Structures are given as structure tokens and as C-alpha cells.
mmCIF file of C-alpha atoms in Angstrom:
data_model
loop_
_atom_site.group_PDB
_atom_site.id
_atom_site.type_symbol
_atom_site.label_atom_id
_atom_site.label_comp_id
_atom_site.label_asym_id
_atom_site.label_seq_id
_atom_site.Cartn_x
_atom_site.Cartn_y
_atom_site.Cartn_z
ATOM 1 C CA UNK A 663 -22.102 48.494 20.082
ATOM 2 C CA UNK A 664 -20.179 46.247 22.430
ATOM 3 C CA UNK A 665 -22.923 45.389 24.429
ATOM 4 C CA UNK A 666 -24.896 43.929 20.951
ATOM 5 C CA UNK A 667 -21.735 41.816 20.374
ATOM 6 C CA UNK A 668 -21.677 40.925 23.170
ATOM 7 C CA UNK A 669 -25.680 39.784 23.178
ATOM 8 C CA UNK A 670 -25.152 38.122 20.111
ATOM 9 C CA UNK A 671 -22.402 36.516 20.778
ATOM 10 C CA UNK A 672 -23.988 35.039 23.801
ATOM 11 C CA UNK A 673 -26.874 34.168 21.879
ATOM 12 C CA UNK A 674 -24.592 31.795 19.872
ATOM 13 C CA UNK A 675 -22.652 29.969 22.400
ATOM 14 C CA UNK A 676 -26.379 29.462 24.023
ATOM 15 C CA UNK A 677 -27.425 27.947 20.596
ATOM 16 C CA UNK A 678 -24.316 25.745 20.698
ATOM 17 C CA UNK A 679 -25.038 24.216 23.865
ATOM 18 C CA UNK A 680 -28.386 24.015 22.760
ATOM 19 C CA UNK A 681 -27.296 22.062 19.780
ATOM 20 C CA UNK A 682 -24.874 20.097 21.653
ATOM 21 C CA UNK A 683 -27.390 19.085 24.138
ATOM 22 C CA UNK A 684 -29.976 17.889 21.603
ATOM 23 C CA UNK A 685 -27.081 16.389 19.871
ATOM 24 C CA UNK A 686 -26.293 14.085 23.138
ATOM 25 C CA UNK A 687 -29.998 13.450 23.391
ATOM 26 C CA UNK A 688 -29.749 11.754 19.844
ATOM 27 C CA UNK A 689 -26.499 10.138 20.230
ATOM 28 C CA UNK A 690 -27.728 8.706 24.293
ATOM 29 C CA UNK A 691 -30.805 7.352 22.360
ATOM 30 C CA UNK A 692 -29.329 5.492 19.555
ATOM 31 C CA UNK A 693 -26.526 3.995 22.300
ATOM 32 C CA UNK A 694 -29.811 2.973 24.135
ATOM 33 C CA UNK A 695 -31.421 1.413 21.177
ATOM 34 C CA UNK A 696 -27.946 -0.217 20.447
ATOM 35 C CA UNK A 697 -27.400 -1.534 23.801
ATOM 36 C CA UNK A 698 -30.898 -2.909 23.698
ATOM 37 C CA UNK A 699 -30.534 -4.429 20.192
ATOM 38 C CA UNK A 700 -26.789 -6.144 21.185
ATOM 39 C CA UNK A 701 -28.605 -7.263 24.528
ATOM 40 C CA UNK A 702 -31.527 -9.360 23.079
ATOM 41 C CA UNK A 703 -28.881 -10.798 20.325
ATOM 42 C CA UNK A 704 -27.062 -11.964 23.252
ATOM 43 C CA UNK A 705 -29.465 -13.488 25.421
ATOM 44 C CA UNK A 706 -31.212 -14.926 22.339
ATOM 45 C CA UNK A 707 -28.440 -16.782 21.515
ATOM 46 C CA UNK A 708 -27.394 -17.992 25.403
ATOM 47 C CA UNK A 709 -30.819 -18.960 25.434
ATOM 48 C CA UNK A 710 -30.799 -20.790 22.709
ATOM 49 C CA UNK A 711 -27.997 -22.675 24.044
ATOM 50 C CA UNK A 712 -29.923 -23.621 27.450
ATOM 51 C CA UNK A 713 -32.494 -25.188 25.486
ATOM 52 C CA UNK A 714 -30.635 -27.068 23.371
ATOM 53 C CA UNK A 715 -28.954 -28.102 26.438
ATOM 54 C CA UNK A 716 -32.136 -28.929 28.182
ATOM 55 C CA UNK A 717 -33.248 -30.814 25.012
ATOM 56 C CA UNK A 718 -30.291 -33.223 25.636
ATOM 57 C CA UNK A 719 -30.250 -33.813 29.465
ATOM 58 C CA UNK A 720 -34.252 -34.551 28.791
ATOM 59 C CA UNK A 721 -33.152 -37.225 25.875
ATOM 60 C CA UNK A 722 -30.402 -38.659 27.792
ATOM 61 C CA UNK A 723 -32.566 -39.225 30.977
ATOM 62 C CA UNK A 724 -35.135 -40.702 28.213
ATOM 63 C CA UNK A 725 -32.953 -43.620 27.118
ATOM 64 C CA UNK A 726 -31.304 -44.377 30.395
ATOM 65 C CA UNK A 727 -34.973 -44.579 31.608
ATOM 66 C CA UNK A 728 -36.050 -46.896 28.159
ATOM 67 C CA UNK A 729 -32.691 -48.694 28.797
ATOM 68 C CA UNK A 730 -34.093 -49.386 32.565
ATOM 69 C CA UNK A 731 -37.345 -50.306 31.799
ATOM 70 C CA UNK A 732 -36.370 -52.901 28.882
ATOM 71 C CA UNK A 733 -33.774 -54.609 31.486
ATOM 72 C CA UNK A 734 -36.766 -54.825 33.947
ATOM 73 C CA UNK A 735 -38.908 -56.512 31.113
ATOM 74 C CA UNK A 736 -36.379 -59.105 30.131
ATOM 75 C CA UNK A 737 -36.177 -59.731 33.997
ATOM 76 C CA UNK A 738 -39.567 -60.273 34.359
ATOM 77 C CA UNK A 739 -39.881 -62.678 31.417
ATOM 78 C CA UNK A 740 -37.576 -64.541 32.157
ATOM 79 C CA UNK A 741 -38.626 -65.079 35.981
ATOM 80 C CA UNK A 742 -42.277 -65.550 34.191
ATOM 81 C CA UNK A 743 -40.965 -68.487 32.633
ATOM 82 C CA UNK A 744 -39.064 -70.073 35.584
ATOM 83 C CA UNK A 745 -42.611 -69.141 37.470
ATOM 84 C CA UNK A 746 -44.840 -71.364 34.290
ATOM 85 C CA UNK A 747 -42.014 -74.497 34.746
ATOM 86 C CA UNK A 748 -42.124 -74.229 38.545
ATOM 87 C CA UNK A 749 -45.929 -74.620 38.620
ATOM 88 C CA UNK A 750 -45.932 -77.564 35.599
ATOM 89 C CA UNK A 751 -43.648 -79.269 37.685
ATOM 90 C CA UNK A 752 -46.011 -78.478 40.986
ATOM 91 C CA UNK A 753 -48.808 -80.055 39.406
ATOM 92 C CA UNK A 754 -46.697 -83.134 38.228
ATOM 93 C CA UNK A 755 -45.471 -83.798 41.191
ATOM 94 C CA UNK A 756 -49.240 -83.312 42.651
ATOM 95 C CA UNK A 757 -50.335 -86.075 40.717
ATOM 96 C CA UNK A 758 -47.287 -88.586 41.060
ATOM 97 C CA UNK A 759 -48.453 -87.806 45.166
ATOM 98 C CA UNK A 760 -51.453 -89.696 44.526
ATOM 99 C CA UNK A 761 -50.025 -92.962 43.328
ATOM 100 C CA UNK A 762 -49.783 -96.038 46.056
ATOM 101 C CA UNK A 763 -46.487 -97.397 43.894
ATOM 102 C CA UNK A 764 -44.510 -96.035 45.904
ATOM 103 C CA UNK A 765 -41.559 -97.237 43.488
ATOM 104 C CA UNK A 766 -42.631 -95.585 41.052
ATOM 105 C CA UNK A 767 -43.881 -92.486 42.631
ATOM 106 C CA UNK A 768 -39.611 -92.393 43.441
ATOM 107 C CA UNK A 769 -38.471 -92.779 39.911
ATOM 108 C CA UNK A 770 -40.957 -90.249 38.509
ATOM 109 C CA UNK A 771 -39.639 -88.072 41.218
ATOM 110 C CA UNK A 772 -36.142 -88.539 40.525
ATOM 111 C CA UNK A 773 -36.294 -88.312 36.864
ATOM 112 C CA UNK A 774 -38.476 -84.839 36.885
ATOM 113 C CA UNK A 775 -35.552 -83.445 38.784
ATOM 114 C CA UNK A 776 -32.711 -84.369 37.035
ATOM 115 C CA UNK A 777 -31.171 -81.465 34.604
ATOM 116 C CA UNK A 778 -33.396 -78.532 35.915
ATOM 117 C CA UNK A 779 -31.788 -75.487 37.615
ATOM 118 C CA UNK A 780 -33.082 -72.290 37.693
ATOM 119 C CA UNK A 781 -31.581 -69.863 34.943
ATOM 120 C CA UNK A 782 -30.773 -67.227 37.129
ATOM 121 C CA UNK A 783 -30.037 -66.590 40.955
ATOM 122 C CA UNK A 784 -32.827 -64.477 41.668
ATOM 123 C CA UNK A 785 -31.204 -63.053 45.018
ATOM 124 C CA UNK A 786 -28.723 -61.673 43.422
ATOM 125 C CA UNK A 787 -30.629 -60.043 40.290
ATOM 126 C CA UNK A 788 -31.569 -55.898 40.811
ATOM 127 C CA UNK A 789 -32.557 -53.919 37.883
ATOM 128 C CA UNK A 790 -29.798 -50.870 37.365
ATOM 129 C CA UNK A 791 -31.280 -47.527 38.644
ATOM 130 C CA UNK A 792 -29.590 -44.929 36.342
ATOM 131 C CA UNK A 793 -28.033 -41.844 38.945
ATOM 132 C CA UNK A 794 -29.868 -39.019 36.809
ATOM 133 C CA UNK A 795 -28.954 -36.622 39.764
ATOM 134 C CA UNK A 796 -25.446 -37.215 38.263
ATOM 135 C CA UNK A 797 -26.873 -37.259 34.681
ATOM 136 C CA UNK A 798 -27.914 -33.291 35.493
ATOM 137 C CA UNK A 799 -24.739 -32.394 37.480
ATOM 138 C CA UNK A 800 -22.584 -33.291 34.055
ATOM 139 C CA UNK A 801 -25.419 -31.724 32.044
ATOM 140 C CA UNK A 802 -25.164 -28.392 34.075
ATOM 141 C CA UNK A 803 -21.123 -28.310 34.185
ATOM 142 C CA UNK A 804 -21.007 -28.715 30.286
ATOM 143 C CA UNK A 805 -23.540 -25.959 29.988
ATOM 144 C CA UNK A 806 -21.616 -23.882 31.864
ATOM 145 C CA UNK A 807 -18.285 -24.238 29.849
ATOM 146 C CA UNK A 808 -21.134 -23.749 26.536
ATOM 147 C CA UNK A 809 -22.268 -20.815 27.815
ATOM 148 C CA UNK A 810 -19.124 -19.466 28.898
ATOM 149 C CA UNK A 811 -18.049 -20.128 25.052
ATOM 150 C CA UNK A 812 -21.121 -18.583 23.414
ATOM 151 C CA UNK A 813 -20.516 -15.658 25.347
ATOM 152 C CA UNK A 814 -17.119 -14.840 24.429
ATOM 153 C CA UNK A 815 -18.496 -15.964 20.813
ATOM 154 C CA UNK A 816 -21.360 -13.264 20.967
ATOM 155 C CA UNK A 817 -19.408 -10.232 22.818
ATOM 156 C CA UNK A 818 -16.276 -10.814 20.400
ATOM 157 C CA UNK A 819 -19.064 -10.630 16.946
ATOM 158 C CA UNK A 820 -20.598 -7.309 18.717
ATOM 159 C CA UNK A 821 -17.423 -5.801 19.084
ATOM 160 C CA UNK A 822 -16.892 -6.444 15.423
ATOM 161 C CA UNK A 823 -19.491 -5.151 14.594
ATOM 162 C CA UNK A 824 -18.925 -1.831 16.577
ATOM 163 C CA UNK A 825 -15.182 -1.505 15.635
ATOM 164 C CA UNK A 826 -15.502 -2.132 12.290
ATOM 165 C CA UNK A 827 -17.749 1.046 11.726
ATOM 166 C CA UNK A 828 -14.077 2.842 12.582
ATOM 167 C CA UNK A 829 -12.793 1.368 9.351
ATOM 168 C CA UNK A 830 -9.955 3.309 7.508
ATOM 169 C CA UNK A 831 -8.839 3.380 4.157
ATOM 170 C CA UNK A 832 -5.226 2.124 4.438
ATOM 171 C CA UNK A 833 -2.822 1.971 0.958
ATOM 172 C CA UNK A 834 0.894 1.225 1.049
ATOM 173 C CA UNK A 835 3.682 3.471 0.688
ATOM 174 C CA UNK A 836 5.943 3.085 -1.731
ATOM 175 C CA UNK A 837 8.835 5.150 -0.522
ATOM 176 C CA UNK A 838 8.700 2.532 2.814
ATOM 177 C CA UNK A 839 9.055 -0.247 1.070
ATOM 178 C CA UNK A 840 12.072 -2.591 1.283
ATOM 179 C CA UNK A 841 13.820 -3.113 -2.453
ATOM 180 C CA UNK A 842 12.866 -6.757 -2.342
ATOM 181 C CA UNK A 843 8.523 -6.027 -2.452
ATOM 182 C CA UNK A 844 6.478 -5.777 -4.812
ATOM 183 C CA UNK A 845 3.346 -3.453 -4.203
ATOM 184 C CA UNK A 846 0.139 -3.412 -6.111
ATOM 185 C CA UNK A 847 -0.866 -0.573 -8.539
ATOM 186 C CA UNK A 848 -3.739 -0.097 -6.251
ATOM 187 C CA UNK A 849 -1.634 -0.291 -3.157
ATOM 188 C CA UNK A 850 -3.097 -2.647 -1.425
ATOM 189 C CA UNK A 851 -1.221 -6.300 -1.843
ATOM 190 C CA UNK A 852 2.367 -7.022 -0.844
ATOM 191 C CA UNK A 853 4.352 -9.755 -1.164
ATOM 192 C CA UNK A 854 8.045 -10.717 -1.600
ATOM 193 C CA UNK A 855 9.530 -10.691 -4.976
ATOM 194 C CA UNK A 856 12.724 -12.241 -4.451
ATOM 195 C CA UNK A 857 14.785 -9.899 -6.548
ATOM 196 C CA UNK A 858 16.352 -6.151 -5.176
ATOM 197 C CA UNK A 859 14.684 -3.428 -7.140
ATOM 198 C CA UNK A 860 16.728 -0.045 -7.280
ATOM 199 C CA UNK A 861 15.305 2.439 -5.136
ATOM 200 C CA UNK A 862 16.611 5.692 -3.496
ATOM 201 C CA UNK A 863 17.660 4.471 -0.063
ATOM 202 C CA UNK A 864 15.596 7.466 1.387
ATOM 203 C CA UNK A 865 15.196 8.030 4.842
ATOM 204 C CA UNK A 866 11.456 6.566 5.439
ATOM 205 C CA UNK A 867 12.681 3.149 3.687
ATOM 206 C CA UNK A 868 13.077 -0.605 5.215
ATOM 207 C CA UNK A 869 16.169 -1.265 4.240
ATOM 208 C CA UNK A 870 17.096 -4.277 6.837
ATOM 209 C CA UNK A 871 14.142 -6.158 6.649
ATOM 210 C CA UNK A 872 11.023 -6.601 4.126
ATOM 211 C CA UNK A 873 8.908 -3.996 5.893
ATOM 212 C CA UNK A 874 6.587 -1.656 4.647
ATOM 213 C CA UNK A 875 4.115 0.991 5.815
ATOM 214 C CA UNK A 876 0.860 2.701 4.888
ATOM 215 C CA UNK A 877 0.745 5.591 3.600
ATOM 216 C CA UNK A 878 -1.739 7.208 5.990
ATOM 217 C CA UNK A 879 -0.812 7.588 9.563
ATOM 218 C CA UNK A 880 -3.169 8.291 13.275
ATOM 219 C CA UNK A 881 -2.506 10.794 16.319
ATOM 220 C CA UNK A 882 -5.507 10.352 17.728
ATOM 221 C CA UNK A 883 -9.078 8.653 17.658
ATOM 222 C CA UNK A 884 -10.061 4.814 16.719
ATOM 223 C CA UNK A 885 -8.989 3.578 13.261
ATOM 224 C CA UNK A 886 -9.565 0.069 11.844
ATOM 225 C CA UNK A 887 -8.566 -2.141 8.783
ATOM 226 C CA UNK A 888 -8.456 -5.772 7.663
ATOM 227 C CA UNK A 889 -5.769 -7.990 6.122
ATOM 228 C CA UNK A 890 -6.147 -10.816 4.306
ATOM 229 C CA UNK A 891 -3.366 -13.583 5.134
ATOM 230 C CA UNK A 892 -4.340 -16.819 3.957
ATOM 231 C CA UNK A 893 -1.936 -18.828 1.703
ATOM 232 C CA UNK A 894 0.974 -17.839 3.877
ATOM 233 C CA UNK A 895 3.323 -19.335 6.093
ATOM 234 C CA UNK A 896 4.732 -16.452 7.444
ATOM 235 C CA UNK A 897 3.711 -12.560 7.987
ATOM 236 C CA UNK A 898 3.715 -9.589 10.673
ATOM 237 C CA UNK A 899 1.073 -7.399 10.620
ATOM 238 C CA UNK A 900 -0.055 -4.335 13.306
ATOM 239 C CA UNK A 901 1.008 -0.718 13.873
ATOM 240 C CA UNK A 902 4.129 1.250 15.220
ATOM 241 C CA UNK A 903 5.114 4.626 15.858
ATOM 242 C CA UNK A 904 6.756 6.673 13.577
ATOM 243 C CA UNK A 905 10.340 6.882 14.681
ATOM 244 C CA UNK A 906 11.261 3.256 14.883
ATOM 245 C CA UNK A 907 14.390 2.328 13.259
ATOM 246 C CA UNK A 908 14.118 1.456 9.767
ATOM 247 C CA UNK A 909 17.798 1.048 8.754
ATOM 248 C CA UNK A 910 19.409 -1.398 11.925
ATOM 249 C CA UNK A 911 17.948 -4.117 13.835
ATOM 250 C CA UNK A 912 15.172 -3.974 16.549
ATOM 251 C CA UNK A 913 13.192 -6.710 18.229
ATOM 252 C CA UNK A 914 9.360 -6.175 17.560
ATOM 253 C CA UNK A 915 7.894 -5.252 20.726
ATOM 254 C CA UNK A 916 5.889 -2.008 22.427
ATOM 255 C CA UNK A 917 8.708 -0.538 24.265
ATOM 256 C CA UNK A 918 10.940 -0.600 20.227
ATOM 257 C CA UNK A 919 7.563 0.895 18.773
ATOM 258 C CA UNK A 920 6.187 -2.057 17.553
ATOM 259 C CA UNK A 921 2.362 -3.251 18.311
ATOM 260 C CA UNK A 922 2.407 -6.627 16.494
ATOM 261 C CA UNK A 923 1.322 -10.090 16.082
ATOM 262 C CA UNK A 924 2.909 -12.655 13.592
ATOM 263 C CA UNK A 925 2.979 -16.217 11.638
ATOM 264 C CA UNK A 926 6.051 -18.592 11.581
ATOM 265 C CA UNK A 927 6.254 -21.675 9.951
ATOM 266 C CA UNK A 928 3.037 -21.941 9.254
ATOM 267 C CA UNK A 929 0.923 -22.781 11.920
ATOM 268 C CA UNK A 930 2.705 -20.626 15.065
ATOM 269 C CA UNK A 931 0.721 -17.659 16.152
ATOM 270 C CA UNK A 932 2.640 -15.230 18.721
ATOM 271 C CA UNK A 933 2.011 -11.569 19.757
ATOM 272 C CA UNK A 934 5.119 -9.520 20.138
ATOM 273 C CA UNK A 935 4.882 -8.381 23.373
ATOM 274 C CA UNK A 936 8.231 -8.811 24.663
ATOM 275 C CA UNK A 937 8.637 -11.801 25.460
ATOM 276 C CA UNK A 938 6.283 -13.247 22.930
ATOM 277 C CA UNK A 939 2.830 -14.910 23.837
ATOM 278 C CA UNK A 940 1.509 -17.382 22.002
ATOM 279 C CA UNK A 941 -1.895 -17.203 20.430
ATOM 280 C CA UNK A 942 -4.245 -20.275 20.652
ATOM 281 C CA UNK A 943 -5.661 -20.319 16.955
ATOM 282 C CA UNK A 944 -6.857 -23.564 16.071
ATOM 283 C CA UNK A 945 -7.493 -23.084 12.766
ATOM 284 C CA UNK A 946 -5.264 -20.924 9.936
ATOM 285 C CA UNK A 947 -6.143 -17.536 10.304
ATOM 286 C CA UNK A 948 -7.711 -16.133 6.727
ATOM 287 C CA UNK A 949 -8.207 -12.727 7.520
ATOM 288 C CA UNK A 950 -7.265 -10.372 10.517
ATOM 289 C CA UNK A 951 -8.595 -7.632 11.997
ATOM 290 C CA UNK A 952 -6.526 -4.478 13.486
ATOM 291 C CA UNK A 953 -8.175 -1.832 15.919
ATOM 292 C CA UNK A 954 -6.593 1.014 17.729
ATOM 293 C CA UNK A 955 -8.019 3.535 20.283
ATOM 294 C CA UNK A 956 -5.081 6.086 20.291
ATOM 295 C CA UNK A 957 -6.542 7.621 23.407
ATOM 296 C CA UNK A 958 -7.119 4.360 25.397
ATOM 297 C CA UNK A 959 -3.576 2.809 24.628
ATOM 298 C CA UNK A 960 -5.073 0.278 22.358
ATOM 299 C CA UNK A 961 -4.183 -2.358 20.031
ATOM 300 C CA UNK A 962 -6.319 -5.168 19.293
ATOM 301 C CA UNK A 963 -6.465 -8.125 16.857
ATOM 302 C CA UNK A 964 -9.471 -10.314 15.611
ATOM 303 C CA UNK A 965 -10.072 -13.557 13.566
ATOM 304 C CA UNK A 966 -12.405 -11.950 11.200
ATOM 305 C CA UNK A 967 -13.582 -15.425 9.780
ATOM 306 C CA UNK A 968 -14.498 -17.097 13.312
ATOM 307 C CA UNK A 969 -15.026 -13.688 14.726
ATOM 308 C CA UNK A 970 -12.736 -14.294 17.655
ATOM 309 C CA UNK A 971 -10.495 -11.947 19.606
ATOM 310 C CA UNK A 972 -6.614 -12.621 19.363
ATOM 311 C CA UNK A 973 -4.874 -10.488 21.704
ATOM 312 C CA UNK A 974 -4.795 -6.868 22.773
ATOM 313 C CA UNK A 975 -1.865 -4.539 23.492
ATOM 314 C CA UNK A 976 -3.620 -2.068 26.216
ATOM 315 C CA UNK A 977 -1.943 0.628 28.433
ATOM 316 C CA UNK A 978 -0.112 1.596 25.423
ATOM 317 C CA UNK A 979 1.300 5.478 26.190
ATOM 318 C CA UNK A 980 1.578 6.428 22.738
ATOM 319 C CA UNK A 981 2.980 9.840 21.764
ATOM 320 C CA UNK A 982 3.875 9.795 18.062
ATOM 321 C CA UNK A 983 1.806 9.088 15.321
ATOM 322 C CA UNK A 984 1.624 5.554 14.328
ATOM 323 C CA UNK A 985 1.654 3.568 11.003
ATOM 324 C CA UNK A 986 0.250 0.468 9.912
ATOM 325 C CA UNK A 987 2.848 -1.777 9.051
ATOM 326 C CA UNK A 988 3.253 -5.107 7.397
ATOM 327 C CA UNK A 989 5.723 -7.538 6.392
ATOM 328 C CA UNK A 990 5.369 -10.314 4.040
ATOM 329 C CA UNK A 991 8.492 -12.020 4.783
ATOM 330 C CA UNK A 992 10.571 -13.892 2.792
ATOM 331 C CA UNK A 993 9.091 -15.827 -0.051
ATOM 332 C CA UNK A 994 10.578 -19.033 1.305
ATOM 333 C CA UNK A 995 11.332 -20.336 -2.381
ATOM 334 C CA UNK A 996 7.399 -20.189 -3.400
ATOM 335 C CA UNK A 997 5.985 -21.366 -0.200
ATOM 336 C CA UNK A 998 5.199 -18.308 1.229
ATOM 337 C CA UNK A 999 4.792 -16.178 -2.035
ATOM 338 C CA UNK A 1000 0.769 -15.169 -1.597
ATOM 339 C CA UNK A 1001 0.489 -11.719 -1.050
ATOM 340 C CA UNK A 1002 -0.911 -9.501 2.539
ATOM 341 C CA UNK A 1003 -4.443 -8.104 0.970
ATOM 342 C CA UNK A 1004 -5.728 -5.129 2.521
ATOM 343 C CA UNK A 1005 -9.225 -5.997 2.270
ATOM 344 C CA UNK A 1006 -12.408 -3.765 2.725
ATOM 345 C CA UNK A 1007 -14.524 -4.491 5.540
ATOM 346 C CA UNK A 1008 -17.800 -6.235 5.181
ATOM 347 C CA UNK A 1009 -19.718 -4.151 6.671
ATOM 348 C CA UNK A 1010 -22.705 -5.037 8.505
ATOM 349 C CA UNK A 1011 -25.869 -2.562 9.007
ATOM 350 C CA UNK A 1012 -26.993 -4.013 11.622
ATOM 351 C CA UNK A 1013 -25.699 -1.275 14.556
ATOM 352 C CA UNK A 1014 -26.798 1.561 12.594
ATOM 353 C CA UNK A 1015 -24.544 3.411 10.689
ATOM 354 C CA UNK A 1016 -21.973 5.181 13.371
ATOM 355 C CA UNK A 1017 -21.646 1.961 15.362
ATOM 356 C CA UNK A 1018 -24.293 3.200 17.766
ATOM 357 C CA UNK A 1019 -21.382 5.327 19.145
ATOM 358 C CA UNK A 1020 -20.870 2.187 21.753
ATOM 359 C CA UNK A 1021 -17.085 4.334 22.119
ATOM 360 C CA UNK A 1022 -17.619 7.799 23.994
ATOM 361 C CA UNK A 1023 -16.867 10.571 20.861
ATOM 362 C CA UNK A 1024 -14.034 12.037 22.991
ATOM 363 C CA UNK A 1025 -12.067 12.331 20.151
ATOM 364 C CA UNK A 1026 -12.057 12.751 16.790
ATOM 365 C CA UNK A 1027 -9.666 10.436 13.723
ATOM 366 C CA UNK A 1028 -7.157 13.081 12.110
ATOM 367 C CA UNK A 1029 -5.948 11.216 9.172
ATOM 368 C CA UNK A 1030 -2.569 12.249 7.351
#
């Protein structure tokens, strides 16, 4: 009897690896077929870029060239007519040679030379020889810089693309809130209603500052969600751990718990890493992107809009489970009243529809 237990149970765990190794078979294929698909997009599109760039240098060399050769022709025209008066005057003075007035011959002389001097100082006249070795030395520097750009561009929208399959649904939690929010029936906007609702001061609540959290929280895996921000002058957004402080006063930064990035007066962009760093966004951000790998120790941020990466908290030890969090801040008298959005992800199809698995499964999302 034991020994048939012990035969079938063998014959399972030989069907699981079985399974498992057809199941890596599948999963090393479609990373293949990813890897492939990401690789042409990106070489497609540098590419792309080199010809456009080699369309330019060959039109810039083109005019300097046209710009040459219409010099040389004006050049030549002109010395064509000093050339024509030179010879009229040859044969004038050919003929005045064969008078015996000798008087006269010296008038006629005199007169045909007063007034004329040549237009130009023909020593001194060389047609401009454009340096296109130059021309191509500042074609293939700005190329560089282009490409360098449209790389970042291209890696940063495939990364999207990959993360973004990890998207969570995130809702807010009322019993975080501060007193001064006001939360959507759907729990997903947030935004500062000026006026101290009375609430329970529980234990999970803000009670210091306009925070609140979502209601769902991570302990392990990759988790994503987006945030609408436009319309504001001021907001936090990220994740932190679940113990942080929610009654006192604490700087935002890793080693207090928080993994976040922020807006101040409109148009100033920092991380909180302790000290802050600033973020070189050029344009208002619109909506932001927030990815964690629990297992890798990382936090990452994206302009959705431009598809551009903001910053990334990495070597992260985390230990505790972590939150989203977001803060509207104050409502600044109107100016800042729009609402954070927790927006759903646009997703796109083209990576298949588990990302390709670009991240190793060694974990799986447990979601509370």
C-alpha cells in the first residue's frame, strides 16, 4: 500500500515538473517573441532618426554647394564683362594706332582712359569653398545627442508598456483620511475641502497632515497604478510602509517610510529622497505613473503623457507592507482645489497580454 502511494505520488511531482517545464518553454518563447518585437520597434525608430539625419546633412551640403556655385557665376559674369570692355577698348585703341596725327592719336588716347577702372581687384577675389568635412562633424555630433534622446524615448515607452500590464486596482480609504478631504463615492478622487469633517480619530487616520491611503496594500510582487494631477499646484503622490507615523511630524523620505515625489508651487518637481532631488520636467506633469518591485527594492515614477521616466527609489530593503499614499495638499484658497484621479491605465496590447513576462515570475502580487 505504501509503496503505490508512494508510486503515485511520484508520478505527480514528475507531472509537475513536467508541467512546469513546458510551462517555461511557453513563457521563454513569448519573452523571445517580446524581446524580438521591442527590438525591431527600437531600431526602427533609431533608424528612422539616422535617415532623417542623413536627409539633412545631404540638404545642407546641397545649398552650401548651390550657394558656391551661384557666387562663382556672378564672379564669372562680372569678369566676362570687364573681359568684353577690355577687348572694345583693345580694338579702339588698335585703330587710333593707325592714325599719322599724332595729336590726335594722344587725345583719343587720353580721353578713352579717363573714368575706367576695373570693378573688382581680381587678385584678391576667391570663390568661398564651404568646409563640408565640418558640415558632417556637426551633423554626426547632433545625431549623436538625437539618438541618445530617442533611445531613452523608446526604452522609457517599452517599459511602459511592460509595467503597466502589473496594473492594480487602487481605491482610497476612508478611515485614513485626514478630516479636511473629501473622497469620491467611487474612491478614487481626492482633494481638499477646506472644512474639518467629524471623524473618529482612529488609529489608521492622518490627523497632522492631509494624507490619505489606499485601501489595498503589497508584501510582495510588482504592482502599478496611475494618477491624474493636472490642474494642481501642489500634490505628493508614491507609497510607504505601513507603520509610518500618522499622528506627529516626519520628513518624507525612505529611511521615515516614505517613497515619494511631489509638486510645489506649481511648477517645482522634487523626489523625496532625503535631501530632495529635483526633477527636470519641462512641461506640467498631467498624469503619473507609480511602479514597485517589492522584491527588487523598487520605486519608480513615469510621465505617462510624454512617456518619460522621473526618478526611481532602488535598493529599497522593504519589510512591511506598503500603501499607496497621496496628498492633495491644501486647497490654497481655490488654486489648488482639482482633485488627485486615480485613473485606469490605457492599456496597450501590443506586448501580449502578461507583458511578455519581460520581469522573471519570482514572485507572485498578494493583494490585501
Amino acid at each position: 500500500m505504501k509503496k503505490q502511494l508512494c508510486d503515485v505520488e511520484l508520478k505527480i511531482i514528475q507531472k509537475y515538473e513536467v508541467d512546469e517545464v513546458k510551462r517555461s518553454v511557453v513563457l521563454s518563447r513569448k519573452d523571445a517573441d517580446t524581446v524580438i518585437a521591442v527590438s525591431v520597434q527600437v531600431f526602427t525608430a533609431l533608424i528612422s532618426c539616422v535617415e532623417r539625419s542623413q536627409a539633412e546633412l545631404i540638404g545642407v551640403i546641397e545649398e552650401k554647394k548651390k550657394t558656391t556655385e551661384k557666387q562663382a557665376e556672378g564672379f564669372t559674369e562680372d569678369l566676362q564683362q570687364e573681359v568684353t570692355q577690355l577687348e572694345k577698348r583693345s580694338s579702339e585703341l588698335k585703330q587710333l594706332s593707325h592714325s599719322e596725327d599724332h595729336l590726335h592719336l594722344l587725345q583719343n588716347f587720353t580721353s578713352n582712359n579717363t573714368g575706367w577702372r576695373p570693378t573688382k581687384d581680381w587678385t584678391k577675389v576667391n570663390v568661398y569653398q564651404s568646409s563640408y568635412v565640418e558640415t558632417v562633424r556637426t551633423a554626426v555630433s547632433q545625431l549623436e545627442k538625437t539618438l541618445s534622446q530617442e533611445m531613452k524615448k523608446q526604452l522609457c515607452d517599452v517599459e511602459l508598456k511592460i509595467i503597466q500590464k502589473y496594473e492594480v486596482d487602487v481605491t482610497l480609504d476612508p478611515d485614513t483620511a485626514h478630516p479636511y478631504l473629501i473622497l469620491s463615492e467611487d474612491g478614487k478622487q481626492v482633494s481638499d475641502g477646506n472644512i474639518r469633517k467629524d471623524l473618529p480619530n482612529n488609529t489608521e487616520r492622518f490627523s497632522r497632515f492631509i494624507n490619505v491611503l489606499g485601501q489595498q496594500s503589497f508584501s510582495s510582487g510588482r504592482f502599478y497604478y496611475e494618477v491624474q494631477v493636472g490642474g494642481k499646484t501642489d500634490w505628493t503622490i508614491g507609497v510607504v510602509r505601513e507603520s509610518i507615523d500618522r499622528k506627529g511630524v516626519k520628513t518624507l523620505r525612505p529611511n521615515n517610510g516614505y517613497w515619494t515625489i511631489w509638486l510645489s508651487n506649481a511648477n517645482v518637481y522634487k523626489a523625496a529622497a532625503g535631501p530632495p532631488i529635483l526633477l527636470p520636467v519641462r512641461e506640467a506633469l498631467q498624469k503619473v505613473g507609480v511602479f514597485v518591485d517589492y522584491e527588487e527594492g523598487l520605486v519608480s515614477f513615469y510621465d505617462v503623457e510624454t512617456r518619460v521616466h522621473l526618478y526611481s527609489f532602488t535598493g529599497c530593503s522593504f519589510t512591511e507592507r506598503l500603501y499607496p499614499f497621496f496628498s492633495p495638499c491644501n486647497n490654497d484658497g481655490g488654486t489648488n482645489s482639482a482633485p488627485l484621479i486615480i485613473s485606469p491605465v490605457n492599456m496597450d496590447a501590443e506586448l501580449g497580454e502578461d507583458g511578455g513576462n519581460m520581469f522573471p515570475p519570482s514572485s507572485k502580487r498578494r493583494k490585501t
